[in-house]
Coordinates of C-alpha atoms in Angstrom, one line a residue:
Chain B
X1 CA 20.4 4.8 -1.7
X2 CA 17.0 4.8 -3.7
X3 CA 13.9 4.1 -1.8
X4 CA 10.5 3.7 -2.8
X5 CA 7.8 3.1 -0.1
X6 CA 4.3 2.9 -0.8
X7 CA 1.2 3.2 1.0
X8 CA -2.5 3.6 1.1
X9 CA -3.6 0.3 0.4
X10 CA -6.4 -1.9 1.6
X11 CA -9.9 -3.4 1.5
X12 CA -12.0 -1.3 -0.6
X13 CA -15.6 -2.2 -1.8
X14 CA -16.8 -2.6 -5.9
X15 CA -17.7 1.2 -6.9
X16 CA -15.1 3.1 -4.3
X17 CA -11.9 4.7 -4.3
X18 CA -8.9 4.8 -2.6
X19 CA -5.5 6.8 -3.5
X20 CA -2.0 5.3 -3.8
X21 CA 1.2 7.2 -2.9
X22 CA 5.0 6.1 -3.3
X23 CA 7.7 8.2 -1.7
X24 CA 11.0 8.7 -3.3
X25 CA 14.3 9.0 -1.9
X26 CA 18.2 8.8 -2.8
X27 CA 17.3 10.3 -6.3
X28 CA 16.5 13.4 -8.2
X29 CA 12.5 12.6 -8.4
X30 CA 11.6 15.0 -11.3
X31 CA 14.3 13.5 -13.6
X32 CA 12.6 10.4 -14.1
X33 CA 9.5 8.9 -15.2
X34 CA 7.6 6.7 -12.5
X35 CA 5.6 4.0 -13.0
X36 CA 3.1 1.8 -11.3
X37 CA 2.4 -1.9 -12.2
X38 CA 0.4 -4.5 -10.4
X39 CA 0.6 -8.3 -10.0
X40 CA -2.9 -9.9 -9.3
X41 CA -3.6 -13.0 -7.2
X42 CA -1.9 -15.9 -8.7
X43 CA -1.0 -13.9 -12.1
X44 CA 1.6 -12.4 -13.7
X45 CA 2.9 -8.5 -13.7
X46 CA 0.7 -5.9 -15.4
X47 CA 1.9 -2.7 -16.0
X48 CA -0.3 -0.1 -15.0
X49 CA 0.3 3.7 -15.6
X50 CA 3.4 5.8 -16.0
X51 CA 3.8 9.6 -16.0
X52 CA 7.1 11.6 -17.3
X53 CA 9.1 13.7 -15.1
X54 CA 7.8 16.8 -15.0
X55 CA 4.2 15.8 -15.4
X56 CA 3.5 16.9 -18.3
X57 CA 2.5 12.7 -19.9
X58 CA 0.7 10.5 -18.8
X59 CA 0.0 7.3 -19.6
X60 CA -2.3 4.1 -18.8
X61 CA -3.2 0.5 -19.7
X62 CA -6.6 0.2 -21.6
X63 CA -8.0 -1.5 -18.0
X64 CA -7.7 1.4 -15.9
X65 CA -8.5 4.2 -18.5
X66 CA -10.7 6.4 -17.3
X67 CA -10.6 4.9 -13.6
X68 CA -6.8 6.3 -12.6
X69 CA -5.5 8.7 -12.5
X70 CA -1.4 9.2 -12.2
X71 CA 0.1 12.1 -10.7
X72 CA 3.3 13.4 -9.0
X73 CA 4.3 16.1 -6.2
X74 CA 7.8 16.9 -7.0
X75 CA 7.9 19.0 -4.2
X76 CA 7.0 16.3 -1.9
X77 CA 8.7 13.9 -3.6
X78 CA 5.8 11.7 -4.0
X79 CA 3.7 9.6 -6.8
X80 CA 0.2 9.1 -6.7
X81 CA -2.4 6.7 -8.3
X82 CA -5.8 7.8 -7.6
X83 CA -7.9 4.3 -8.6
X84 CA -11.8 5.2 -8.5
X85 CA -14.6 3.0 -9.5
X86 CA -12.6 0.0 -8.3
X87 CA -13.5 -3.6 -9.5
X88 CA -13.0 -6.7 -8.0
X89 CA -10.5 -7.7 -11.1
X90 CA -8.0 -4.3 -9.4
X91 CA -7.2 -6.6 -6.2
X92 CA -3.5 -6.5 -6.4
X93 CA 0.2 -5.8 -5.2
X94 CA 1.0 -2.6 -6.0
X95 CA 4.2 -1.3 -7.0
X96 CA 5.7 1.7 -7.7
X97 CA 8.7 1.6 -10.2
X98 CA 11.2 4.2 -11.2
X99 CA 12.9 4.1 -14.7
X100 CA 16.4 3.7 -15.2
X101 CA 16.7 6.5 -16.9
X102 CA 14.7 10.0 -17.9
X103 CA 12.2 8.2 -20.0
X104 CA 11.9 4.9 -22.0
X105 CA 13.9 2.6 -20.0
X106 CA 13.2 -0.5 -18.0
X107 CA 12.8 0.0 -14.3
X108 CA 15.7 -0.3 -12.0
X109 CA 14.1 0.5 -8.7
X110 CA 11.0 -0.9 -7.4
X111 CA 8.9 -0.1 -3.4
X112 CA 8.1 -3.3 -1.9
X113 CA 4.3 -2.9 -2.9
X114 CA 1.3 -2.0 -1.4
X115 CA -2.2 -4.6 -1.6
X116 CA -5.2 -3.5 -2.9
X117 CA -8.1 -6.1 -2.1
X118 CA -11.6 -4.9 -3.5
X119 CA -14.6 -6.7 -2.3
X120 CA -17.5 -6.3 -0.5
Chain R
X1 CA -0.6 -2.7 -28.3
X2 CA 3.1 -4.9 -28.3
X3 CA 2.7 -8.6 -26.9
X4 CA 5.0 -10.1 -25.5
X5 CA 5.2 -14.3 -26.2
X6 CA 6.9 -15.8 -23.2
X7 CA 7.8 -19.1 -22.7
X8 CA 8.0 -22.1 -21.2
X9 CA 5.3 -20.5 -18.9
X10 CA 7.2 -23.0 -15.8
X11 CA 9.9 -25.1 -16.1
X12 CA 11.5 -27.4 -14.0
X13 CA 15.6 -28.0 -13.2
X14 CA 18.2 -28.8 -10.9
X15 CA 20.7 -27.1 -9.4
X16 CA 23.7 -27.3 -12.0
X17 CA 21.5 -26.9 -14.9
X18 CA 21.3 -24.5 -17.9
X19 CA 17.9 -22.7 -18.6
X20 CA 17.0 -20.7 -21.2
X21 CA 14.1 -18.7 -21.2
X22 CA 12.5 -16.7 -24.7
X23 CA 10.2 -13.7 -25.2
X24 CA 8.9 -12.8 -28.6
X25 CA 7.7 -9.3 -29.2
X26 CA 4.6 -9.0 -32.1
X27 CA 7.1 -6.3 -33.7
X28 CA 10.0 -4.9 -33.6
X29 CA 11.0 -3.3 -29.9
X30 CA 14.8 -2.8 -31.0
X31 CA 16.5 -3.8 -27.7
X32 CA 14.0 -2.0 -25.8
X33 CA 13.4 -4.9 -22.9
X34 CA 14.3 -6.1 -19.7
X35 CA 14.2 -8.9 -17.9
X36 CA 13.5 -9.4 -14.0
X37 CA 13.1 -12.1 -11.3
X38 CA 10.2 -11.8 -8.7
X39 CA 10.0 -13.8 -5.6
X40 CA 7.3 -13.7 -3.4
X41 CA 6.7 -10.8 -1.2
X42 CA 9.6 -9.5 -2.8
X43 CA 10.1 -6.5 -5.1
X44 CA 10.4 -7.9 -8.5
X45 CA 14.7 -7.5 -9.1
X46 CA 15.8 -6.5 -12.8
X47 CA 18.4 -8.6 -13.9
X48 CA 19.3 -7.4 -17.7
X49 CA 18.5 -4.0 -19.1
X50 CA 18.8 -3.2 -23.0
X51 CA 18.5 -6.5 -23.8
X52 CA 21.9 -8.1 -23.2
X53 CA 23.7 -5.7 -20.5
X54 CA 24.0 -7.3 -16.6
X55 CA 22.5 -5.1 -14.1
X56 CA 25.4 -4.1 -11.4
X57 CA 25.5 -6.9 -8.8
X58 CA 23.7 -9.6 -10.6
X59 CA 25.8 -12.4 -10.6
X60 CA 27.7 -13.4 -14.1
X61 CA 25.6 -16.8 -14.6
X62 CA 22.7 -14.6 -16.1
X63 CA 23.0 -13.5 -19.8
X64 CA 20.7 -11.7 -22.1
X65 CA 20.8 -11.7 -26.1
X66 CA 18.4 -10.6 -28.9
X67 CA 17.1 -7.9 -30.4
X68 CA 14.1 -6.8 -33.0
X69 CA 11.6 -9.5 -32.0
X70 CA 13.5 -12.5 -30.4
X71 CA 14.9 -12.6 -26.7
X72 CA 16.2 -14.8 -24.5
X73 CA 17.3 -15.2 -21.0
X74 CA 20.1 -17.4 -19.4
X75 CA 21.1 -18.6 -16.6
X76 CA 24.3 -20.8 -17.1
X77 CA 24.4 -23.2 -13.7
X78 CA 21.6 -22.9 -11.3
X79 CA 21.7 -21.8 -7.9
X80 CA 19.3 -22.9 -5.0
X81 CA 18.4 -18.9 -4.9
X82 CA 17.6 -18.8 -8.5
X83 CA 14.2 -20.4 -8.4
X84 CA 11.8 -18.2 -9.3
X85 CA 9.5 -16.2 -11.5
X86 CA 10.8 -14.4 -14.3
X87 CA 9.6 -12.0 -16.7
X88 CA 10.6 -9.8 -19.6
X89 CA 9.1 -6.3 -19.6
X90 CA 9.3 -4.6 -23.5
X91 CA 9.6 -0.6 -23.0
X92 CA 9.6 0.1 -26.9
X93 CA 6.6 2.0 -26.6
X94 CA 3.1 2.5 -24.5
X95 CA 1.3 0.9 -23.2
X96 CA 4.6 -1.2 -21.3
X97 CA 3.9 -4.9 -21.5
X98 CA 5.4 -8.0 -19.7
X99 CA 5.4 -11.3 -20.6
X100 CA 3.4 -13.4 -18.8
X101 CA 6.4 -14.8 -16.5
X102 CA 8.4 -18.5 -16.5
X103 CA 7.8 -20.1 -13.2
X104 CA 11.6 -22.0 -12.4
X105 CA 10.9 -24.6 -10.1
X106 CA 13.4 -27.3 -8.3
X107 CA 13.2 -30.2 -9.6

């Protein structure tokens, strides 16, 4: 059975940091590209940032560019979104999603999310 | 960037009914999207991948059809556990982008 389970959310002020993880199970983690995508307070789904299986590409929406950073431990079997000079607009759910297939596929697997509330 | 056009932004039926639900892509995406429902508190549940193929255990009632720039989701006769958000999600190319969701509501 696939798992994702986040963690590491919670009240952050304007300016600081705070570092996502999803843990993966039930799957062969390096075959697939993972993905995180937030939905804000009352809005839709945003996707967020994705990175390929081994690494090696990463992507991000123009709002977090240069704020976070995606990364994976295949060892650990674990993805990471490191979110630093966090904005009040970055309070969200948080999910982790895994592609449906080694790269450019919807997402068939999602954790049950993770909130991020930044304010001071 | 690829935007994604969805609408009606909410819509309101009754159990019984048939819904129909559209994204339009600013280009081309091939048959590069899904489509998902989201509850709340929930993980958001894909229900058609590629366009037009059922996800394994969705229930028959939901269809998907299109391709290039036109998409549309059905749902053939509503059921009470059907009311929620939905939202396509294009994967054609970075940056991923989703529609900006139909809200189904009772009426």
């Amino acid at each position: 059975e696939v798992l994702l389970v986040e963690s590491g959310g919670g009240l952050v002020q304007p300016g600081g940091s705070l570092r996502l993880s999803c843990a993966a199970s039930g799957f062969t983690f390096s075959s697939y590209t993972m993905t995180w995508v937030r939905q804000t307070p009352g809005k839709g789904l945003e996707w967020v940032s994705a990175i390929s299986g081994s690494g090696s590409a990463t992507y991000y929406a123009d709002s977090v560019k240069g704020r976070f950073t995606i990364s994976r431990d295949n060892s650990k079997n674990t993805l990471y979104l490191q979110m630093n000079s966090l904005r009040a607009d970055d309070t969200a759910v948080y999910y982790c999603a895994k592609e449906g297939c080694s790269s450019g596929c919807s997402f068939d697997y999602w954790g049950q999310g993770t909130l991020v509330t930044v304010s001071s | 960037d690829i935007q994604m056009t969805q609408s009606p932004s909410s819509l309101s039926a009754s159990v019984g009914d048939r819904v129909t639900i559209t994204c339009r892509a600013s280009q081309g995406i091939r048959n590069d999207l899904g489509w998902y429902q989201h509850k709340p508190g929930k993980a958001p549940k894909r229900l058609i991948y590629a366009a037009s193929s059922l996800q394994s255990g969705v229930p028959s009632r939901f269809s998907g059809s299109g391709s290039g720039t036109e998409f549309t989701l059905t749902i053939s006769s509503l059921q009470p556990e059907d009311f929620a958000t939905y939202y396509c999600l294009q994967h054609n190319s970075y940056p991923y982008t989703f529609g900006q969701g139909t809200k189904l509501e009772i009426k």
